[in-house]
Short mmCIF file of C-alpha atoms in Angstrom, two decimals:
data_model
loop_
_atom_site.label_atom_id
_atom_site.label_comp_id
_atom_site.label_asym_id
_atom_site.label_seq_id
_atom_site.Cartn_x
_atom_site.Cartn_y
_atom_site.Cartn_z
CA MET A 1 -7.71 -21.37 5.48
CA LEU A 2 -6.68 -23.13 8.27
CA ARG A 3 -3.59 -24.54 8.76
CA GLN A 4 -1.76 -26.36 11.16
CA GLN A 5 1.86 -25.84 12.39
CA LEU A 6 3.74 -27.42 14.75
CA ASN A 7 6.98 -25.47 17.06
CA PHE A 8 9.65 -26.98 18.69
CA LYS A 9 11.64 -24.40 20.62
CA LEU A 10 14.23 -26.05 22.59
CA SER A 11 14.71 -23.89 25.92
CA GLN A 12 17.16 -24.32 28.65
CA LYS A 13 16.33 -25.68 31.96
CA LEU A 14 18.08 -24.68 35.01
CA SER A 15 17.22 -25.35 38.70
CA PRO A 16 16.35 -23.40 41.51
CA GLN A 17 19.87 -23.79 42.97
CA GLN A 18 21.63 -22.46 39.51
CA ILE A 19 19.55 -19.99 39.63
CA GLN A 20 20.59 -19.12 42.79
CA LEU A 21 24.33 -19.88 42.65
CA MET A 22 24.39 -17.43 39.21
CA LYS A 23 23.40 -14.55 41.05
CA LEU A 24 25.81 -15.42 43.85
CA ILE A 25 28.35 -15.21 41.78
CA GLN A 26 27.56 -12.13 39.92
CA LEU A 27 27.36 -10.21 43.59
CA PRO A 28 30.57 -8.10 44.63
CA THR A 29 31.95 -8.45 47.49
CA GLN A 30 29.93 -5.91 49.60
CA ALA A 31 26.82 -7.40 48.58
CA PHE A 32 28.18 -10.76 49.17
CA GLU A 33 28.16 -10.04 52.72
CA GLN A 34 24.60 -8.78 52.70
CA ARG A 35 23.73 -11.73 51.11
CA ILE A 36 25.48 -14.16 53.89
CA SER A 37 23.97 -11.83 56.42
CA GLN A 38 20.37 -12.22 55.28
CA GLU A 39 21.20 -15.85 55.04
CA MET A 40 22.14 -16.24 58.11
CA ASN A 41 19.26 -14.27 59.80
CA GLU A 42 16.78 -16.77 57.80
CA ASN A 43 18.51 -19.70 58.34
CA PRO A 44 19.55 -20.96 62.22
CA ALA A 45 20.98 -23.76 61.06
CA LEU A 46 23.65 -21.94 59.09
CA GLU A 47 26.60 -20.73 61.64
CA GLY A 48 29.56 -18.85 60.94
CA GLY A 49 33.22 -19.66 62.61
CA LYS A 50 35.69 -22.62 61.91
CA GLU A 51 33.59 -25.43 64.05
CA GLU A 52 32.23 -28.11 61.86
CA ALA A 53 29.10 -29.78 62.77
CA GLU A 54 28.98 -33.39 63.45
CA LYS A 55 28.55 -36.02 60.69
CA TYR A 56 24.85 -35.95 60.26
CA ASP A 57 23.88 -35.98 56.13
CA GLU A 58 24.24 -39.82 55.38
CA ASP A 59 22.81 -41.97 58.48
CA LEU A 60 20.26 -39.22 59.98
CA ASP A 61 19.00 -38.70 56.27
CA GLU A 62 18.28 -41.98 55.83
CA SER A 63 16.32 -42.41 59.16
CA TYR A 64 14.10 -39.94 58.84
CA ASP A 65 13.97 -40.26 55.05
CA ASP A 66 12.48 -43.92 55.77
CA ASP A 67 9.91 -42.22 58.26
CA PHE A 68 8.42 -40.20 56.24
CA ASP A 69 8.11 -42.10 53.24
CA ASP A 70 4.48 -41.73 52.01
CA GLY A 71 5.03 -43.39 48.68
CA ASN A 72 4.80 -39.81 47.03
CA GLU A 73 7.45 -39.45 44.37
CA SER A 74 9.70 -36.09 45.10
CA ILE A 75 9.60 -34.14 41.83
CA GLU A 76 12.80 -31.39 41.26
CA THR A 77 11.31 -28.22 40.25
CA GLU A 78 12.93 -27.35 37.06
CA ILE A 79 12.94 -24.15 35.62
CA ASN A 80 12.99 -21.71 32.01
CA VAL A 81 15.81 -19.76 31.95
CA ASP A 82 14.15 -17.24 29.89
CA ASP A 83 11.37 -16.27 32.11
CA TYR A 84 14.17 -15.91 34.95
CA LEU A 85 17.42 -14.62 33.87
CA SER A 86 16.42 -12.63 30.85
CA ASP A 87 18.37 -9.67 32.29
CA ASP A 88 21.33 -11.47 32.97
CA GLU A 89 21.47 -12.73 29.44
CA VAL A 90 24.08 -11.78 26.95
CA PRO A 91 23.20 -11.31 23.28
CA SER A 92 25.08 -12.47 20.96
CA TYR A 93 26.42 -9.50 19.35
CA LYS A 94 28.28 -8.46 22.80
CA LEU A 95 30.26 -12.18 22.17
CA SER A 96 32.11 -10.14 18.91
CA ALA A 97 31.99 -6.63 19.55
CA ASN A 98 33.03 -4.44 22.81
CA ASN A 99 30.76 -6.37 25.03
CA TYR A 100 29.05 -3.71 26.82
CA SER A 101 26.81 -1.36 25.67
CA ALA A 102 27.01 2.26 26.06
CA ASP A 103 24.73 2.78 28.95
CA ASP A 104 27.20 0.16 31.21
CA ASP A 105 29.59 3.00 31.13
CA ASP A 106 27.42 5.41 33.05
CA THR A 107 29.13 5.94 36.28
CA ARG A 108 27.38 9.06 38.02
CA MET A 109 25.89 8.24 40.68
CA PRO A 110 22.48 9.74 41.38
CA TYR A 111 21.13 12.00 44.55
CA ALA A 112 19.93 8.94 47.00
CA ALA A 113 16.74 11.56 47.72
CA GLY A 114 15.73 15.16 45.72
CA THR A 115 14.06 15.91 49.58
CA SER A 116 17.90 16.04 51.27
CA PHE A 117 19.75 18.93 49.05
CA ASN A 118 15.77 20.61 48.83
CA GLN A 119 15.94 20.20 52.79
CA PHE A 120 19.22 22.04 53.04
CA LEU A 121 17.81 25.35 51.08
CA LEU A 122 14.67 25.28 53.44
CA ALA A 123 16.38 25.34 56.26
CA GLN A 124 18.37 28.55 54.56
CA LEU A 125 14.88 30.22 54.08
CA ASN A 126 14.63 30.33 57.64
CA THR A 127 17.08 32.88 58.38
CA TYR A 128 15.02 34.93 55.47
CA ARG A 129 12.12 37.28 56.61
CA LEU A 130 9.16 36.76 54.33
CA ASP A 131 5.75 37.28 54.04
CA ASP A 132 3.20 34.09 53.75
CA ASP A 133 2.90 34.26 50.32
CA GLU A 134 6.22 35.03 49.55
CA ARG A 135 7.55 31.94 51.66
CA GLU A 136 4.97 29.71 49.68
CA ILE A 137 6.40 31.09 46.38
CA ALA A 138 10.19 30.40 47.62
CA LYS A 139 9.33 27.28 49.03
CA PHE A 140 7.38 25.80 45.69
CA LEU A 141 10.57 27.40 43.81
CA VAL A 142 13.23 25.53 45.65
CA GLY A 143 11.09 22.74 45.29
CA SER A 144 11.52 22.73 41.23
CA VAL A 145 15.56 22.85 41.75
CA ASP A 146 16.52 19.82 40.32
CA GLU A 147 19.88 17.84 41.38
CA ALA A 148 22.08 20.27 39.22
CA GLY A 149 20.77 23.38 41.46
CA TYR A 150 18.95 24.24 38.56
CA ILE A 151 15.57 25.74 38.20
CA ARG A 152 14.56 24.71 33.99
CA ARG A 153 11.12 26.14 33.99
CA ASP A 154 9.50 29.72 33.06
CA VAL A 155 8.34 32.00 35.42
CA GLN A 156 4.90 31.78 33.85
CA ASP A 157 4.71 28.34 33.86
CA ILE A 158 5.83 28.44 37.49
CA VAL A 159 2.64 31.38 38.26
CA ASP A 160 0.31 29.19 36.47
CA ASP A 161 1.49 25.92 38.95
CA LEU A 162 1.29 28.06 41.65
CA ALA A 163 -2.18 28.83 41.13
CA PHE A 164 -3.50 25.38 40.17
CA THR A 165 -1.91 23.09 42.81
CA GLN A 166 -0.91 25.93 45.94
CA ASN A 167 -4.57 27.93 44.91
CA ILE A 168 -1.77 30.77 45.40
CA TYR A 169 -2.66 33.79 42.65
CA THR A 170 0.81 35.49 41.98
CA THR A 171 2.16 37.68 38.87
CA ASP A 172 5.42 36.87 36.87
CA GLU A 173 7.08 40.24 39.06
CA LYS A 174 6.55 38.76 42.70
CA VAL A 175 8.20 35.14 41.09
CA GLU A 176 11.11 36.74 39.86
CA LYS A 177 11.59 38.92 43.39
CA VAL A 178 11.36 35.55 45.20
CA LEU A 179 13.33 33.16 42.60
CA GLU A 180 16.02 36.39 43.97
CA VAL A 181 16.24 34.95 47.31
CA VAL A 182 16.54 32.02 46.39
CA GLN A 183 19.22 32.59 44.10
CA GLU A 184 21.13 34.23 47.18
CA LEU A 185 20.77 30.79 48.90
CA ASP A 186 24.02 28.56 49.14
CA PRO A 187 25.80 26.85 47.20
CA ALA A 188 26.33 30.20 44.93
CA GLY A 189 24.40 29.94 41.63
CA VAL A 190 21.76 27.59 43.06
CA GLY A 191 18.30 28.48 41.66
CA ALA A 192 19.76 29.97 38.27
CA ARG A 193 17.59 29.12 34.94
CA SER A 194 20.93 28.89 32.77
CA LEU A 195 24.69 27.81 32.85
CA GLN A 196 25.03 31.83 32.07
CA GLU A 197 23.01 33.06 35.07
CA CYS A 198 24.34 30.31 37.22
CA LEU A 199 28.14 31.68 36.06
CA LEU A 200 27.12 35.13 36.57
CA LEU A 201 25.57 34.46 40.11
CA GLN A 202 28.70 32.97 41.24
CA LEU A 203 30.96 35.53 39.87
CA VAL A 204 28.85 38.69 42.05
CA ARG A 205 29.50 36.87 45.37
CA ARG A 206 33.73 36.78 43.96
CA GLU A 207 35.81 39.40 45.63
CA GLN A 208 35.76 41.80 42.85
CA ASN A 209 39.14 42.28 40.83
CA LYS A 210 39.82 43.25 37.14
CA GLU A 211 40.03 39.21 36.13
CA VAL A 212 36.61 39.03 37.83
CA ALA A 213 35.01 41.86 36.22
CA LEU A 214 36.35 40.69 33.02
CA ALA A 215 34.95 37.18 33.61
CA THR A 216 31.54 38.52 34.53
CA LYS A 217 31.47 40.60 31.42
CA ILE A 218 32.49 38.08 29.14
CA ILE A 219 29.86 35.65 30.46
CA ALA A 220 27.12 38.81 30.30
CA ASP A 221 27.77 40.38 26.89
CA SER A 222 29.53 37.34 25.11
CA PHE A 223 28.40 34.38 26.46
CA GLU A 224 28.03 32.11 23.25
CA HIS A 225 31.97 33.68 21.80
CA PHE A 226 33.41 32.26 25.33
CA SER A 227 31.26 28.64 24.71
CA LYS A 228 32.49 28.34 21.65
CA LYS A 229 35.85 29.49 22.78
CA HIS A 230 36.09 32.09 19.72
CA TYR A 231 38.83 33.97 21.79
CA LYS A 232 40.01 36.02 18.77
CA LYS A 233 36.51 37.98 19.07
CA LEU A 234 36.83 38.28 22.63
CA LEU A 235 40.03 40.17 21.93
CA SER A 236 38.61 42.12 19.56
CA LYS A 237 35.30 43.09 21.40
CA PHE A 238 37.46 43.69 24.66
CA ASP A 239 40.54 45.31 23.49
CA ILE A 240 42.69 43.03 26.14
CA THR A 241 45.69 41.18 25.85
CA GLU A 242 45.78 37.59 25.62
CA ASP A 243 47.04 37.79 29.12
CA ALA A 244 44.08 39.21 30.44
CA LEU A 245 41.57 37.01 28.55
CA ARG A 246 43.79 34.11 29.72
CA ASP A 247 43.07 35.31 33.46
CA ALA A 248 39.86 35.81 33.03
CA ILE A 249 39.07 32.30 31.66
CA HIS A 250 41.16 31.06 34.55
CA GLU A 251 38.47 32.59 36.91
CA ILE A 252 35.09 31.28 35.03
CA GLU A 253 36.71 27.77 35.09
CA SER A 254 36.77 28.04 38.64
CA LEU A 255 33.28 28.29 39.01
CA ASN A 256 31.01 24.93 39.33
CA PRO A 257 28.84 24.47 36.37
CA LYS A 258 26.71 21.92 38.84
CA PRO A 259 26.00 23.60 41.90
CA GLY A 260 24.03 20.90 43.14
CA GLY A 261 26.79 18.38 43.33
CA ALA A 262 28.46 20.85 45.30
CA VAL A 263 26.25 19.17 48.59
CA VAL A 264 27.69 16.01 49.45
CA GLY A 265 27.52 13.80 53.03
CA ASN A 266 24.03 12.96 53.53
CA ASN A 267 22.45 14.47 50.23
CA ARG A 268 24.66 12.60 47.90
CA MET A 269 24.77 8.46 47.36
CA VAL A 270 28.97 7.33 47.74
CA GLU A 271 30.02 4.66 45.83
CA HIS A 272 32.95 2.59 48.30
CA VAL A 273 34.14 0.45 46.18
CA VAL A 274 35.49 -2.60 47.68
CA PRO A 275 37.75 -4.67 45.45
CA ASP A 276 37.02 -8.42 45.05
CA PHE A 277 41.15 -9.82 44.17
CA ALA A 278 44.02 -8.48 43.86
CA ILE A 279 47.17 -8.45 41.39
CA ARG A 280 50.66 -8.43 42.74
CA ILE A 281 54.11 -8.57 41.10
CA VAL A 282 56.22 -10.81 43.23
CA GLU A 283 59.17 -11.62 41.41
CA GLY A 284 58.49 -10.84 38.70
CA GLU A 285 55.39 -13.28 38.21
CA LEU A 286 51.73 -12.27 38.70
CA ASP A 287 50.06 -13.29 42.45
CA LEU A 288 46.48 -13.31 42.46
CA THR A 289 44.13 -13.30 45.57
CA LEU A 290 40.44 -13.05 46.22
CA ASN A 291 39.28 -10.87 48.43
CA GLY A 292 39.33 -12.65 52.05
CA ARG A 293 35.67 -11.84 53.08
CA ASN A 294 34.62 -13.41 49.85
CA ALA A 295 35.45 -16.48 51.56
CA PRO A 296 33.52 -16.72 54.80
CA GLU A 297 34.13 -19.55 56.91
CA LEU A 298 30.79 -20.95 57.57
CA HIS A 299 29.33 -24.85 58.88
CA VAL A 300 26.19 -26.63 59.81
CA SER A 301 24.58 -25.98 63.44
CA ARG A 302 25.56 -28.82 65.73
CA GLU A 303 22.85 -27.91 67.53
CA TYR A 304 20.64 -28.66 64.49
CA SER A 305 22.39 -31.69 63.87
CA ASN A 306 22.08 -32.72 67.65
CA MET A 307 18.34 -32.59 67.20
CA LEU A 308 17.87 -35.24 64.75
CA LYS A 309 20.78 -37.46 66.16
CA GLY A 310 17.84 -36.90 69.28
CA TYR A 311 14.84 -37.84 66.82
CA LYS A 312 16.79 -41.10 65.25
CA GLU A 313 17.34 -42.13 69.39
CA SER A 314 14.20 -41.73 70.22
CA LYS A 315 12.01 -44.61 70.59
CA LYS A 316 8.53 -43.18 70.26
CA LYS A 317 7.91 -40.91 67.71
CA THR A 318 4.85 -38.51 67.65
CA LYS A 319 3.60 -36.35 65.02
CA THR A 320 4.70 -33.43 66.58
CA GLN A 321 8.45 -34.97 66.19
CA LYS A 322 8.08 -35.50 62.64
CA ASP A 323 6.85 -32.08 62.07
CA ALA A 324 9.49 -30.34 63.74
CA VAL A 325 12.43 -32.92 62.32
CA MET A 326 10.69 -31.83 58.74
CA PHE A 327 11.85 -28.33 59.63
CA ILE A 328 15.40 -28.84 60.80
CA LYS A 329 15.74 -31.27 57.85
CA GLN A 330 14.64 -28.67 55.63
CA LYS A 331 16.98 -25.61 57.22
CA LEU A 332 20.08 -28.32 57.19
CA ASP A 333 19.82 -29.03 53.51
CA ALA A 334 19.52 -25.22 52.91
CA ALA A 335 22.53 -24.29 54.97
CA LYS A 336 24.29 -27.00 53.25
CA TRP A 337 23.56 -26.37 50.09
CA PHE A 338 24.44 -23.08 50.70
CA ILE A 339 28.16 -23.67 51.61
CA GLU A 340 28.70 -25.49 48.88
CA ALA A 341 27.58 -22.67 46.47
CA ILE A 342 29.73 -19.98 48.55
CA GLN A 343 32.70 -23.03 47.66
CA GLN A 344 31.75 -23.31 44.15
CA ARG A 345 31.33 -19.60 43.27
CA GLN A 346 35.03 -18.89 45.04
CA GLN A 347 36.55 -21.70 42.81
CA THR A 348 34.43 -19.70 40.09
CA LEU A 349 36.15 -16.54 40.88
CA PHE A 350 39.48 -17.37 41.13
CA VAL A 351 39.80 -19.59 37.76
CA THR A 352 37.97 -16.84 35.50
CA MET A 353 39.65 -13.67 37.16
CA ASN A 354 42.75 -15.84 36.95
CA SER A 355 42.67 -16.46 33.36
CA ILE A 356 42.03 -12.54 32.61
CA MET A 357 45.27 -12.39 34.45
CA HIS A 358 47.24 -14.51 32.25
CA HIS A 359 45.53 -13.16 28.90
CA GLN A 360 46.53 -9.24 29.89
CA LYS A 361 49.70 -10.33 31.31
CA GLU A 362 51.72 -8.01 29.86
CA PHE A 363 49.48 -5.08 30.89
CA PHE A 364 49.42 -6.60 34.71
CA LEU A 365 53.60 -6.42 34.59
CA THR A 366 53.48 -2.67 33.55
CA GLY A 367 50.09 -1.24 33.99
CA ASP A 368 50.70 0.03 29.93
CA GLU A 369 47.30 0.39 28.51
CA ARG A 370 48.89 0.14 25.31
CA ASN A 371 49.83 -3.36 25.97
CA LEU A 372 45.82 -4.72 26.70
CA LYS A 373 45.37 -7.33 24.41
CA PRO A 374 42.39 -8.07 22.18
CA MET A 375 39.42 -9.75 24.62
CA ILE A 376 36.15 -10.81 24.57
CA LEU A 377 33.59 -12.53 26.97
CA LYS A 378 33.75 -15.72 24.93
CA ASP A 379 37.96 -15.77 24.33
CA ILE A 380 37.61 -16.40 28.93
CA ALA A 381 34.62 -18.55 28.54
CA ASP A 382 36.39 -20.74 26.30
CA LYS A 383 39.96 -21.35 28.28
CA ILE A 384 37.92 -22.14 31.29
CA ASN A 385 35.27 -24.03 29.90
CA MET A 386 32.57 -21.91 31.26
CA ASP A 387 29.29 -20.33 29.62
CA VAL A 388 30.30 -16.63 28.68
CA SER A 389 26.90 -15.73 30.81
CA THR A 390 29.25 -16.78 33.78
CA VAL A 391 32.41 -15.07 33.07
CA SER A 392 30.07 -11.53 32.22
CA ARG A 393 28.66 -11.93 35.80
CA VAL A 394 32.11 -11.97 37.31
CA ALA A 395 33.27 -9.13 34.38
CA ASN A 396 30.38 -6.83 34.96
CA SER A 397 30.31 -6.59 38.82
CA LYS A 398 34.02 -6.76 40.23
CA TYR A 399 36.82 -5.24 40.54
CA VAL A 400 40.59 -5.88 41.07
CA ASP A 401 42.96 -4.06 43.33
CA THR A 402 46.38 -3.56 40.71
CA PRO A 403 50.02 -1.80 41.22
CA TYR A 404 48.66 1.14 39.22
CA GLY A 405 45.21 1.34 41.25
CA THR A 406 41.68 -0.45 41.47
CA LYS A 407 40.05 -1.28 38.14
CA LEU A 408 36.57 -2.62 37.15
CA ILE A 409 37.25 -6.07 35.23
CA LYS A 410 35.37 -5.35 32.15
CA GLU A 411 37.52 -2.36 31.29
CA PHE A 412 40.42 -5.17 30.58
CA PHE A 413 37.81 -6.77 27.56
CA SER A 414 37.57 -4.90 23.84
CA GLU A 415 37.24 -5.75 20.56
CA SER A 416 40.12 -5.78 18.39
CA MET A 417 41.15 -4.12 14.85
CA THR A 418 44.16 -5.14 12.29
CA ASN A 419 47.03 -2.77 12.40
CA ASP A 420 49.04 -2.06 9.13
CA GLN A 421 51.18 -4.94 9.25
CA GLY A 422 48.32 -7.15 9.66
CA GLU A 423 48.39 -7.26 13.55
CA GLU A 424 45.28 -7.53 15.80
CA VAL A 425 45.66 -4.90 18.21
CA SER A 426 42.81 -3.76 21.04
CA THR A 427 40.67 -0.89 20.79
CA ARG A 428 41.62 0.02 24.27
CA GLU A 429 45.54 0.47 22.87
CA ILE A 430 44.34 2.60 19.82
CA LYS A 431 42.09 4.65 22.40
CA LYS A 432 45.32 5.15 24.77
CA ILE A 433 47.39 6.39 21.75
CA LEU A 434 44.70 8.94 20.78
CA GLU A 435 44.36 10.36 24.49
CA ILE A 436 48.60 10.55 24.37
CA THR A 437 48.11 12.40 20.64
CA VAL A 438 45.21 14.86 22.07
CA SER A 439 47.14 15.58 25.61
CA GLU A 440 50.14 16.34 23.29
CA GLU A 441 49.10 18.25 21.02
CA ASP A 442 49.75 22.21 21.13
CA LYS A 443 46.38 23.60 22.45
CA ARG A 444 46.88 26.87 20.49
CA LYS A 445 46.16 24.45 17.13
CA PRO A 446 44.38 21.44 18.72
CA LEU A 447 44.36 18.65 15.91
CA THR A 448 40.68 18.25 14.01
CA ASP A 449 39.62 14.73 13.31
CA ASP A 450 41.29 14.16 10.43
CA LYS A 451 44.55 15.52 11.20
CA LEU A 452 44.73 12.73 13.64
CA ALA A 453 43.20 10.11 12.03
CA LYS A 454 46.43 10.79 9.71
CA ILE A 455 48.84 10.93 12.55
CA LEU A 456 47.73 7.64 13.51
CA LYS A 457 47.88 5.76 10.47
CA GLU A 458 51.30 7.36 10.43
CA LYS A 459 51.73 5.32 13.53
CA GLY A 460 50.41 2.29 12.25
CA TYR A 461 46.94 1.98 12.75
CA PRO A 462 44.51 2.73 9.61
CA ILE A 463 41.67 4.03 11.06
CA ALA A 464 38.89 6.25 9.48
CA ARG A 465 38.07 10.02 10.90
CA ARG A 466 34.53 8.65 11.91
CA THR A 467 36.14 6.21 14.27
CA ILE A 468 38.68 8.52 15.18
CA ALA A 469 35.61 10.97 16.36
CA LYS A 470 33.27 7.54 18.29
CA TYR A 471 36.76 6.87 20.51
CA ARG A 472 37.40 10.49 21.21
CA GLU A 473 33.49 10.82 21.88
CA GLN A 474 34.14 7.55 24.11
CA LEU A 475 36.83 9.34 25.81
CA ASP A 476 34.96 12.23 26.81
CA LEU A 477 37.37 14.63 24.51
CA PRO A 478 36.04 17.88 22.69
CA VAL A 479 36.10 18.23 19.39
CA ALA A 480 39.12 20.96 18.41
CA ARG A 481 37.97 24.04 18.63
CA LEU A 482 36.64 23.51 22.33
CA ARG A 483 39.99 21.95 23.12
CA LYS A 484 41.54 25.07 22.04
CA GLU A 485 43.70 27.42 24.74
CA ILE A 486 44.98 30.92 24.25
#
């Protein structure tokens, strides 16, 4: 049986200019500067500096619009926001929860390219005397080193790949022998197949003393006990004092578990943060400023507006002139719109950050994270009468320089919970108290999640043990057993 059904869908429409404005708002300072540079390169009618062009838009627009009026209706193109901004939309659950997903907190910077680190290793191979096959095997092994400095593959798999991809037929023994050469390269620990092997490779290169010798024994013979911090078993097995064990552990903790990360400079991307705002305390009051690099001085080209003026005064108007003036008009309109968009961006950034600053006034005056109030995107959007997605664009990618360091704005947003007095408090406040509690604990007897929950309840924050575990993981704090020290 066939059945016809009519569905109505209301979809928001945005003009191309609105979409471009949203993208401008989202850009942090450095990217914004690059965008301005790009626009100035592409549009000769847009110039920098304080000079202002002559008035051209009203009178000149009328003059050449009349000349080119062919009776065709101009239709404003509209674009479905669902098709163009799906990656920027804010799901409804983010308006009442923590505002951000877990992967938003990922601050690791990847290598610009894996070849840079590998080339650093390959260059060192030239100092070793190897035959042709050994050199090819060594190159293959270096190519298998990941960004952390490890070779996470079985020797047998490497032997098979050498045969299939390099047409090199060899044995496990020969690959193991060449691997020993690769593991002699800098930085120490590179080419290891496990964390245990990585630490041992580094300890071998240390100046040998009793601390290093004991550390080597612990890693080689009791790595599992060490990784699980079973210190009593280590004391018993090696028949040593707590002081000796403490010194050996100090040696181990000074090693680099990711030797690939030791190579810096051109081999690793370095994030350079430029604050978009600055907050200062002036006579007990907060003072907000927008980074001057976000407020460039731009104007419409006088030369281009004079071209239009010349066309208006011309008695004979050829088709070539008409085509040229249409191009000029297009560029002038684009320049004019871009300048207006930048001004609107400045206003949006300032109004949004100003609202955030006043909402979190106690924090900005004290620097104490326990003074952060619960705040979600919708709180700010309602105050400044803007869309939630606009606030999200400002908060997600912008930094503010405060008396307490440079902060990512989205860090000031958090969900709320109710304390034992019925007051709403920020989860950031609770996390800070949890962090302080852990830092002040007796490391010989670190607090379990159950004990932490009990302590926070006594402080007025009734939180379940599983919530403590979640917050502890978000703070990158290990479980009690792994926080234990001797």
